[in-house]
Coordinates of C-alpha atoms and ligand atoms in Angstrom, one line a residue:
M192 CA 1.3 -20.9 22.2
T193 CA 4.7 -19.4 22.9
T194 CA 3.8 -16.0 24.5
T195 CA 0.7 -14.5 25.9
T196 CA 1.2 -10.8 25.3
L197 CA 3.2 -9.0 22.7
P198 CA 6.0 -7.2 24.4
K199 CA 6.4 -3.5 23.9
F200 CA 9.0 -2.6 21.3
G201 CA 11.5 -0.6 23.3
A202 CA 13.3 1.6 20.7
T203 CA 13.2 5.3 21.1
S204 CA 16.0 6.1 18.6
Y205 CA 17.7 4.5 15.6
A206 CA 20.0 2.6 18.0
F207 CA 19.8 -1.2 17.2
T208 CA 17.0 -2.8 19.3
S209 CA 16.2 -6.5 19.2
Y210 CA 12.6 -7.9 19.6
S211 CA 10.9 -11.1 20.2
N212 CA 10.4 -13.5 17.3
A213 CA 7.5 -12.9 14.9
E214 CA 4.8 -15.5 15.2
N215 CA 1.3 -16.1 13.8
W216 CA -1.7 -14.5 15.5
I217 CA -4.6 -16.9 15.2
G218 CA -7.8 -17.1 17.3
G219 CA -6.4 -14.6 19.7
Q220 CA -3.2 -16.5 20.4
W221 CA 0.4 -16.3 19.4
V222 CA 1.4 -19.5 17.7
E223 CA 4.6 -20.6 16.0
P224 CA 4.2 -21.0 12.2
T225 CA 4.6 -24.6 11.2
G226 CA 6.1 -24.3 7.8
E227 CA 9.7 -25.2 7.1
G228 CA 12.5 -22.7 7.7
K229 CA 12.9 -19.3 9.5
L230 CA 14.1 -16.0 8.2
D231 CA 16.1 -13.3 10.0
I232 CA 14.3 -9.9 10.2
L233 CA 17.1 -7.5 9.4
N234 CA 17.1 -3.8 10.5
P235 CA 18.2 -2.3 7.1
R236 CA 20.0 0.6 8.9
H237 CA 22.2 -1.8 10.8
G238 CA 22.1 -5.0 8.7
K239 CA 21.6 -6.9 11.9
A240 CA 18.7 -9.3 12.8
I241 CA 16.1 -7.8 15.1
C242 CA 14.4 -11.3 15.4
T243 CA 13.4 -14.2 13.3
V244 CA 10.1 -15.1 11.5
G245 CA 8.8 -18.5 10.7
L246 CA 6.9 -19.4 7.5
S247 CA 3.3 -20.6 7.6
S248 CA 2.2 -23.9 6.1
A249 CA -1.2 -24.5 4.4
Q250 CA -2.3 -26.0 7.8
D251 CA -1.7 -22.6 9.5
I252 CA -3.8 -20.9 6.9
D253 CA -6.5 -23.4 7.5
D254 CA -6.2 -22.9 11.3
A255 CA -6.8 -19.1 10.7
V256 CA -9.8 -19.9 8.5
R257 CA -11.3 -22.2 11.2
A258 CA -10.8 -19.6 13.9
A259 CA -12.5 -17.1 11.7
K260 CA -15.4 -19.4 11.1
E261 CA -16.0 -19.9 14.8
A262 CA -16.1 -16.2 15.5
L263 CA -17.9 -15.0 12.3
S264 CA -21.6 -15.3 13.1
G265 CA -21.2 -13.4 16.5
W266 CA -19.3 -10.6 14.7
Q267 CA -21.9 -10.4 11.9
E268 CA -24.8 -10.2 14.4
L269 CA -23.4 -7.0 15.8
P270 CA -24.9 -3.8 14.3
I271 CA -22.4 -2.0 12.0
R272 CA -22.2 0.8 14.6
E273 CA -20.9 -1.6 17.2
R274 CA -18.3 -3.0 14.7
G275 CA -17.3 0.5 13.9
A276 CA -16.8 1.3 17.6
V277 CA -13.9 -1.2 17.6
L278 CA -12.2 0.9 14.9
Y279 CA -12.8 4.1 17.0
A280 CA -11.0 2.3 19.9
L281 CA -8.2 1.1 17.6
R282 CA -7.7 4.7 16.4
E283 CA -7.3 5.9 20.0
L284 CA -4.9 3.1 20.8
M285 CA -2.8 3.8 17.7
I286 CA -2.5 7.5 18.8
R287 CA -1.6 6.3 22.3
D288 CA 1.1 4.1 20.9
L289 CA 2.2 6.3 18.0
E290 CA 5.8 6.5 19.1
E291 CA 6.1 2.7 19.5
L292 CA 4.4 2.1 16.1
T293 CA 6.7 4.7 14.5
W294 CA 9.9 3.1 15.8
L295 CA 8.7 -0.3 14.9
V296 CA 8.1 0.7 11.3
S297 CA 11.4 2.5 11.2
H298 CA 13.4 -0.4 12.6
E299 CA 11.8 -3.2 10.5
N300 CA 11.6 -1.2 7.2
G301 CA 14.5 1.3 7.6
K302 CA 12.4 4.5 7.1
L303 CA 13.5 7.7 8.8
Y304 CA 11.6 8.6 12.0
G305 CA 9.5 11.3 10.2
E306 CA 8.7 9.0 7.3
A307 CA 7.6 6.2 9.6
K308 CA 5.5 8.6 11.6
A309 CA 3.8 9.9 8.5
E310 CA 3.1 6.3 7.5
V311 CA 1.4 5.5 10.8
L312 CA -0.6 8.7 10.7
K313 CA -1.8 7.9 7.1
G314 CA -2.8 4.4 8.5
I315 CA -4.8 6.2 11.2
E316 CA -6.5 8.2 8.5
C317 CA -7.6 4.9 6.9
V318 CA -8.9 3.7 10.2
E319 CA -10.9 6.9 10.4
Y320 CA -12.6 5.9 7.1
G321 CA -13.6 2.7 8.8
C322 CA -15.0 4.6 11.7
A323 CA -17.1 6.7 9.3
L324 CA -18.7 3.7 7.6
P325 CA -21.7 3.4 10.0
N326 CA -22.6 6.9 8.9
I327 CA -22.1 6.4 5.2
A328 CA -22.8 2.8 4.4
A329 CA -26.5 2.9 4.4
G330 CA -28.2 1.0 1.6
T331 CA -31.0 2.3 -0.5
Q332 CA -34.7 1.7 -0.8
L333 CA -37.3 2.8 -3.4
E334 CA -41.0 2.1 -4.0
V335 CA -40.5 0.8 -7.6
S336 CA -44.1 -0.1 -8.2
R337 CA -47.4 0.3 -6.3
G338 CA -46.8 -1.3 -2.9
V339 CA -43.6 -2.9 -4.1
T340 CA -40.2 -1.8 -2.7
C341 CA -36.7 -2.7 -3.7
Q342 CA -34.0 -2.4 -1.2
V343 CA -30.2 -2.9 -1.5
T344 CA -27.9 -3.6 1.4
H345 CA -24.2 -4.2 1.6
E346 CA -23.6 -7.7 3.0
P347 CA -20.2 -9.1 4.2
L348 CA -18.5 -11.8 2.2
G349 CA -17.3 -13.9 5.1
I350 CA -13.7 -14.7 5.4
V351 CA -11.3 -12.5 3.4
A352 CA -7.6 -12.0 3.2
G353 CA -4.9 -9.4 2.4
I354 CA -1.3 -9.8 1.3
T355 CA 1.0 -6.8 1.7
P356 CA 4.5 -5.6 0.6
F357 CA 7.5 -4.5 2.6
N358 CA 7.5 -0.8 1.9
F359 CA 4.5 0.2 4.1
P360 CA 4.2 -2.4 6.9
C361 CA 1.6 -0.4 8.9
M362 CA -0.3 1.6 6.3
V363 CA -1.0 -0.9 3.5
P364 CA -2.7 -3.4 5.9
L365 CA -4.8 -0.5 7.0
W366 CA -5.8 0.2 3.4
M367 CA -7.7 -3.0 3.5
M368 CA -8.7 -4.1 7.0
P369 CA -10.9 -1.2 8.3
Q370 CA -13.5 -1.6 5.6
A371 CA -13.4 -5.4 5.6
L372 CA -13.9 -5.6 9.4
V373 CA -16.6 -2.9 9.7
A374 CA -18.5 -4.5 6.9
G375 CA -18.7 -7.7 9.0
N376 CA -15.9 -9.9 7.6
A377 CA -13.2 -11.8 9.3
F378 CA -9.8 -10.7 7.9
I379 CA -6.6 -12.8 7.5
L380 CA -3.5 -10.7 6.9
K381 CA -0.2 -12.0 5.4
P382 CA 2.4 -9.3 5.8
S383 CA 5.6 -9.3 3.8
E384 CA 8.0 -11.8 5.4
V385 CA 10.6 -9.0 5.4
V386 CA 8.6 -6.8 7.7
P387 CA 6.3 -8.9 9.9
L388 CA 6.3 -6.9 13.1
S389 CA 3.9 -3.9 12.6
A390 CA 1.2 -6.3 11.7
L391 CA 1.6 -8.0 15.0
K392 CA 1.3 -4.7 16.9
L393 CA -1.9 -4.0 14.9
A394 CA -3.3 -7.5 16.0
A395 CA -2.5 -6.8 19.6
L396 CA -4.2 -3.3 19.4
L397 CA -7.3 -4.7 17.7
Q398 CA -7.7 -7.3 20.5
E399 CA -7.3 -4.5 23.1
A400 CA -9.9 -2.5 21.1
G401 CA -12.4 -5.2 21.7
L402 CA -12.3 -7.2 18.4
P403 CA -13.4 -10.8 19.1
D404 CA -10.6 -13.4 18.7
G405 CA -10.6 -15.1 15.3
I406 CA -11.9 -12.0 13.4
F407 CA -8.4 -10.8 12.7
S408 CA -5.5 -13.2 12.1
V409 CA -1.9 -12.7 11.0
V410 CA -0.2 -15.5 9.2
Q411 CA 3.5 -15.1 8.4
G412 CA 5.3 -16.4 5.4
G413 CA 6.1 -16.0 1.8
K414 CA 5.1 -17.7 -1.5
G415 CA 3.8 -20.9 0.2
A416 CA 1.5 -18.9 2.5
V417 CA 0.3 -16.7 -0.4
E418 CA -0.5 -19.8 -2.5
A419 CA -2.5 -21.4 0.4
L420 CA -4.5 -18.2 0.8
C421 CA -5.2 -18.0 -3.0
D422 CA -6.3 -21.7 -3.0
H423 CA -8.4 -21.9 0.2
P424 CA -12.0 -22.4 -0.8
D425 CA -13.4 -20.7 2.2
I426 CA -11.7 -17.4 1.6
R427 CA -14.1 -15.3 -0.4
A428 CA -12.0 -12.2 -1.4
L429 CA -8.4 -11.4 -1.5
A430 CA -6.5 -8.1 -1.9
F431 CA -2.9 -8.0 -2.8
V432 CA -0.3 -5.1 -2.9
G433 CA 3.2 -5.8 -4.2
S434 CA 5.2 -6.0 -7.5
T435 CA 3.5 -6.4 -10.8
T436 CA 5.1 -9.9 -11.4
V437 CA 3.5 -11.3 -8.3
A438 CA 0.3 -9.3 -8.6
R439 CA -0.4 -10.9 -12.0
I440 CA 0.3 -14.4 -10.6
V441 CA -1.9 -13.9 -7.5
Y442 CA -4.7 -12.3 -9.5
G443 CA -4.9 -15.4 -11.7
R444 CA -4.5 -18.0 -9.0
A445 CA -7.0 -16.5 -6.5
A446 CA -9.6 -16.0 -9.2
Q447 CA -9.4 -19.7 -10.0
S448 CA -11.0 -20.6 -6.7
G449 CA -13.8 -18.1 -7.3
K450 CA -12.6 -15.2 -5.1
S451 CA -13.1 -11.5 -5.7
V452 CA -9.6 -10.3 -6.3
V453 CA -7.9 -6.9 -6.6
C454 CA -4.1 -6.8 -7.0
L455 CA -2.1 -3.6 -6.9
G456 CA 1.3 -3.9 -8.7
G457 CA 4.5 -1.9 -9.4
A458 CA 5.0 1.4 -10.9
K459 CA 7.2 3.7 -13.1
N460 CA 5.9 7.2 -12.4
H461 CA 6.6 10.0 -14.8
L462 CA 6.9 13.7 -13.7
I463 CA 6.6 16.0 -16.7
V464 CA 8.4 19.3 -16.2
V465 CA 7.9 22.2 -18.7
P466 CA 9.9 25.4 -18.9
D467 CA 7.3 27.6 -17.2
A468 CA 7.4 25.4 -14.0
D469 CA 8.2 27.2 -10.8
L470 CA 11.9 26.5 -10.2
E471 CA 11.9 26.3 -6.4
L472 CA 8.7 24.4 -6.0
T473 CA 9.6 21.9 -8.7
A474 CA 13.1 21.2 -7.6
Q475 CA 12.1 20.7 -4.0
N476 CA 9.1 18.6 -4.8
V477 CA 10.7 16.3 -7.3
L478 CA 13.5 15.7 -4.8
A479 CA 11.1 14.8 -2.0
S480 CA 9.3 12.5 -4.4
F481 CA 12.3 10.4 -5.6
V482 CA 14.3 10.5 -2.4
G483 CA 11.5 10.1 0.2
C484 CA 11.3 6.6 1.8
A485 CA 14.6 5.9 -0.1
G486 CA 12.6 5.8 -3.4
Q487 CA 10.7 2.7 -2.1
R488 CA 7.2 4.1 -2.7
C489 CA 4.9 2.9 -5.5
M490 CA 4.1 6.7 -5.9
A491 CA 7.8 7.8 -6.1
A492 CA 9.1 9.9 -9.0
S493 CA 11.1 7.6 -11.2
V494 CA 11.3 9.4 -14.6
L495 CA 11.6 13.2 -15.0
V496 CA 10.4 14.0 -18.5
A497 CA 12.2 17.2 -19.4
V498 CA 10.2 19.1 -22.0
G499 CA 12.6 21.5 -23.9
D500 CA 15.0 23.5 -21.9
V501 CA 14.4 23.0 -18.2
D502 CA 18.1 22.9 -17.3
P503 CA 17.8 25.6 -14.6
I504 CA 15.4 23.4 -12.7
I505 CA 17.6 20.3 -13.2
D506 CA 20.6 22.2 -12.0
E507 CA 18.8 23.2 -8.8
L508 CA 17.5 19.7 -8.3
V509 CA 21.0 18.2 -8.7
K510 CA 22.3 20.9 -6.3
Q511 CA 19.7 20.2 -3.6
A512 CA 19.9 16.4 -4.1
G513 CA 23.7 16.6 -3.6
Q514 CA 23.2 18.1 -0.2
V515 CA 21.0 15.3 1.1
K516 CA 22.8 13.5 4.0
T517 CA 22.5 9.8 3.7
G518 CA 21.6 8.3 7.0
E519 CA 20.0 11.5 8.3
Q520 CA 17.8 12.8 5.5
L521 CA 17.7 9.6 3.5
G522 CA 17.1 6.1 5.0
P523 CA 18.6 2.8 3.9
V524 CA 17.0 0.6 1.2
I525 CA 15.4 -2.6 2.5
S526 CA 18.3 -5.0 1.9
D527 CA 21.7 -5.6 0.5
A528 CA 20.1 -7.4 -2.4
A529 CA 18.0 -4.2 -3.1
K530 CA 21.2 -2.1 -2.9
K531 CA 23.0 -4.3 -5.4
R532 CA 20.0 -4.3 -7.8
I533 CA 19.7 -0.5 -7.7
N534 CA 23.5 0.0 -8.1
A535 CA 23.4 -2.3 -11.1
Y536 CA 20.8 -0.2 -12.8
I537 CA 23.0 2.9 -12.3
T538 CA 26.1 1.2 -13.6
Q539 CA 24.2 -0.2 -16.6
A540 CA 22.7 3.2 -17.4
G541 CA 26.2 4.8 -17.4
E542 CA 27.6 2.1 -19.6
L543 CA 24.7 2.5 -22.1
G544 CA 25.3 6.3 -22.5
A545 CA 23.4 8.0 -19.7
K546 CA 25.1 10.8 -17.9
V547 CA 25.4 10.2 -14.1
L548 CA 24.8 13.7 -12.8
L549 CA 24.7 12.5 -9.2
D550 CA 26.0 9.1 -8.2
G551 CA 24.5 7.5 -5.0
R552 CA 26.8 4.4 -5.2
G553 CA 29.2 4.1 -2.3
Q554 CA 27.4 6.7 -0.2
D555 CA 27.4 4.6 2.9
A556 CA 26.2 6.2 6.1
D557 CA 27.9 3.4 8.0
A558 CA 29.3 -0.1 7.3
G559 CA 26.3 -2.1 8.4
G560 CA 23.3 -0.7 6.5
S561 CA 22.1 -0.9 2.9
W562 CA 22.7 2.6 1.6
V563 CA 22.2 4.2 -1.8
G564 CA 22.5 8.0 -2.0
P565 CA 20.3 10.2 -4.3
T566 CA 21.1 9.4 -7.9
I567 CA 20.2 11.4 -11.0
L568 CA 20.7 10.0 -14.5
D569 CA 20.5 12.4 -17.5
D570 CA 19.9 11.7 -21.2
V571 CA 18.3 8.3 -20.4
T572 CA 17.1 6.9 -23.7
A573 CA 14.4 4.3 -24.3
D574 CA 16.9 1.5 -24.8
I575 CA 18.3 1.9 -21.2
P576 CA 16.3 -0.2 -18.7
A577 CA 16.4 2.7 -16.1
S578 CA 13.9 4.5 -18.4
C579 CA 11.2 1.9 -18.2
E580 CA 11.8 -0.7 -15.4
E581 CA 10.9 -0.2 -11.8
I582 CA 14.1 0.4 -9.9
F583 CA 12.6 1.0 -6.5
G584 CA 15.4 3.1 -5.0
P585 CA 16.4 6.8 -4.9
V586 CA 17.2 7.1 -8.6
L587 CA 15.7 9.6 -11.0
S588 CA 16.1 9.1 -14.7
I589 CA 15.8 12.2 -16.9
V590 CA 14.4 11.6 -20.3
R591 CA 14.6 14.6 -22.7
V592 CA 11.8 15.3 -25.1
K593 CA 11.1 18.2 -27.5
N594 CA 7.4 19.0 -26.7
L595 CA 4.4 18.1 -24.6
E596 CA 3.0 15.7 -27.1
E597 CA 6.2 13.6 -26.9
A598 CA 6.1 13.8 -23.1
I599 CA 2.6 12.4 -23.0
A600 CA 3.3 9.7 -25.6
L601 CA 6.3 8.6 -23.5
E602 CA 4.2 8.4 -20.3
N603 CA 1.6 6.5 -22.1
S604 CA 4.1 4.0 -23.5
S605 CA 4.8 2.7 -20.0
E606 CA 3.3 -0.7 -19.1
Y607 CA 2.5 0.9 -15.7
G608 CA -0.1 3.6 -14.8
N609 CA 0.1 4.3 -11.1
A610 CA 1.0 8.0 -10.9
S611 CA 1.8 10.8 -13.2
S612 CA 2.4 14.5 -12.5
V613 CA 3.0 17.7 -14.4
Y614 CA 4.9 20.7 -13.2
T615 CA 3.7 23.9 -14.8
T616 CA 2.3 27.4 -14.0
N617 CA 0.0 27.1 -17.1
G618 CA -3.5 25.8 -16.5
E619 CA -4.0 24.7 -20.1
V620 CA -0.8 22.6 -20.0
A621 CA -1.9 21.0 -16.7
R622 CA -5.3 20.3 -18.1
K623 CA -3.9 18.7 -21.3
V624 CA -1.5 16.4 -19.4
I625 CA -4.0 15.3 -16.8
N626 CA -6.6 14.6 -19.5
Q627 CA -4.3 12.6 -21.7
V628 CA -2.0 10.6 -19.4
S629 CA -2.8 7.0 -18.8
A630 CA -2.4 6.8 -15.0
G631 CA -4.8 6.3 -12.1
M632 CA -3.4 9.0 -9.8
C633 CA -2.4 12.3 -11.3
G634 CA -0.8 15.4 -9.8
V635 CA -0.3 19.0 -10.7
N636 CA 2.9 20.4 -9.1
I637 CA 2.8 17.4 -6.7
G638 CA 5.3 14.6 -6.9
V639 CA 3.5 12.0 -4.8
P640 CA -0.2 12.5 -5.8
V641 CA -1.6 10.1 -3.2
P642 CA -5.4 10.6 -3.0
R643 CA -6.0 11.2 0.7
E644 CA -9.0 9.6 2.4
P645 CA -11.9 9.4 1.5
F646 CA -10.6 9.4 -2.1
G647 CA -9.7 5.9 -3.4
F648 CA -6.2 4.7 -4.0
G649 CA -5.4 2.7 -7.2
G650 CA -3.5 2.8 -10.4
W651 CA -4.2 1.7 -14.0
N652 CA -2.7 -0.6 -16.6
H653 CA -0.2 -3.1 -15.1
S654 CA -0.2 -1.2 -11.8
K655 CA -3.5 -2.9 -10.9
F656 CA -5.3 -6.0 -11.8
G657 CA -9.0 -6.1 -10.9
T658 CA -11.7 -3.5 -10.6
G659 CA -12.0 -0.4 -8.4
D660 CA -9.7 1.2 -5.9
I661 CA -8.4 -0.4 -2.8
T662 CA -9.3 2.4 -0.3
G663 CA -12.3 4.6 0.2
W664 CA -15.8 3.6 -0.9
D665 CA -14.5 1.2 -3.5
G666 CA -12.7 -0.7 -0.7
F667 CA -16.0 -1.1 1.1
R668 CA -17.7 -2.3 -2.1
F669 CA -14.9 -4.8 -2.6
W670 CA -15.3 -6.4 0.8
T671 CA -19.1 -6.6 0.5
Q672 CA -21.8 -8.0 -1.8
P673 CA -25.0 -6.2 -2.6
K674 CA -28.3 -7.9 -1.5
K675 CA -31.4 -6.8 -3.4
V676 CA -34.7 -7.4 -1.6
T677 CA -38.0 -6.8 -3.4
S678 CA -41.0 -6.8 -1.1
K679 CA -44.8 -6.5 -1.3
W680 CA -47.0 -6.8 1.8
A681 CA -50.5 -6.3 0.5
V682 CA -52.7 -6.8 -2.5
Q683 CA -53.1 -3.5 -4.4
K684 CA -56.7 -3.1 -5.5
D685 CA -55.7 -0.8 -8.4
A686 CA -52.9 -3.1 -9.5
N687 CA -52.1 -3.4 -13.2
W688 CA -49.9 -5.9 -14.9
M689 CA -46.8 -4.0 -13.9
S690 CA -47.5 -4.3 -10.1
Ligands
LIG2154 P1 6.6 -8.4 -3.7 O1 5.7 -8.6 -4.9 O2 8.0 -9.1 -3.7 O3 5.9 -9.0 -2.4 C1 4.6 -8.7 -2.1 C2 3.9 -9.8 -1.3 O4 3.9 -11.0 -2.2 C3 4.7 -10.2 0.0 O5 3.7 -10.5 1.0 C4 5.4 -11.5 -0.4 O6 5.5 -12.4 0.6 C5 4.6 -12.1 -1.5 N1 5.3 -12.8 -2.6 C6 6.6 -12.5 -3.0 N2 6.9 -13.3 -4.0 C7 5.9 -14.2 -4.2 C8 5.6 -15.2 -5.1 N3 6.5 -15.6 -6.0 N4 4.4 -15.8 -5.1 C9 3.5 -15.5 -4.2 N5 3.7 -14.5 -3.3 C10 4.8 -13.8 -3.3 O7 6.7 -6.9 -3.4 P2 7.7 -6.1 -2.3 O8 9.1 -6.2 -2.8 O9 7.3 -6.6 -1.0 O10 7.1 -4.6 -2.5 C11 7.6 -3.8 -3.4 C12 6.6 -3.7 -4.6 O11 5.3 -3.4 -4.2 C13 7.0 -2.7 -5.7 O12 6.9 -3.2 -6.9 C14 6.0 -1.6 -5.4 O13 5.7 -0.7 -6.5 C15 4.8 -2.4 -5.1 N6 3.8 -1.6 -4.3 C16 2.7 -1.2 -5.0 C17 1.8 -0.4 -4.3 C18 0.5 0.0 -5.1 O14 -0.3 0.6 -4.4 N7 0.4 -0.2 -6.4 C19 1.9 -0.1 -3.0 C20 3.1 -0.5 -2.3 C21 4.0 -1.3 -3.0

């Protein structure tokens, strides 16, 4: 053990602030990961290391599993109401430490203060769903025959795990953990190795909230740690959120050891704009969708499908996007590698014939950070990768189509199916698009159609592998297994062969 308590993260502004190195949290103790190598945790705004993180070995994963096993029966013996009470306490502590959590997210991920705060608040909303479970997770019972009852209860699986991406270091773990814990499981979290710090703060708050040691562990690391989690025979279920490439690998590998698995992947979200759309609402909303969180949201607008002449809306969008101040209204992207990848998509699109209406290359707010300004590409055709590949930066590709049928066909040709929106003032147009697009989360005049709690979050097609959504009731179902009990306590005198 290298430290006993997690120090407070002292930042109260964007000014560079260092922090203690990120360790594993296993059995209520901070322990150094034992895998080979260490990574610098860079603040994307400054390009400087806040601290380092070690990489976990398979032994570290096994240690977390052993700690979970020791604590599990005591946790499962508690009535669900008492497990839920820990989540109530967590909610209060997160509100108490809202500023610290916000600055932690902002510094490790690069989000603007307001974006980071919104992330933490959405995470709290997910905790509130966990708080509600004791009131909504009752099973069912029915007298199915004379004197015979059938009963269904939702039983915990045991030890379960979650693997999360860099873009929401606080919220995405909270998509998974509240339901899993209140259901009576022990949860092992492996955050992205790029943003390991918010997860540690959550661990410290859960302990303060009264969660028994061993019931929540954090293991740091990358591919090696993920593979050890996938392969561990005592981990019964695994949820993953990240890119489609890795989601597909994790889904196959974790299922091999008999786990329940759900893996959320990448996205290429289409916003269909028709000529009757409200100019002001559409321009402002599309801008917020593709620029917010520097375009690093799986729900971000990526393709604007322009149906017919919507040029007044595009002109307004370009005007407003051109006024966005990088550094103040647009945060950095996660790394220099991400910046180079995004810039390469812009350069390539230009070379292949797209018009660069607004160019975010070279819009550095300062020398240290990884900056890309708002970028709008027009006349993007199907042969240009920016039309169909996930760029994950503040880049909007405009694809021109003649009519609504072509727009819907274009959306449905994407391998992804996370989000899709339509901008219109015509109810029939909205209804047609929503009915026909192949996407799990749809919006009408909303560029980031995230279903708020208690509605479940989850895409379709290659944006998700597995069944059900990751939040809401589906999340609870995922982390539990139904037990069916059929009982008869007395001989029925008037019994027939059906009794
Ligand atoms: P990523 O796939 O690179 O990493 C996700 C997790 O997988 C991390 O914990 C990482 O350590 C691990 N990982 C990375 N490479 C691995 C490998 N080869 N084998 C095993 N594990 C590996 O994703 P990211 O860059 O952290 O996050 C961005 C991606 O996540 C985008 O594609 C975005 O669309 C997606 N995302 C999807 C959702 C959703 O709800 N569908 C939500 C957030 C982010």
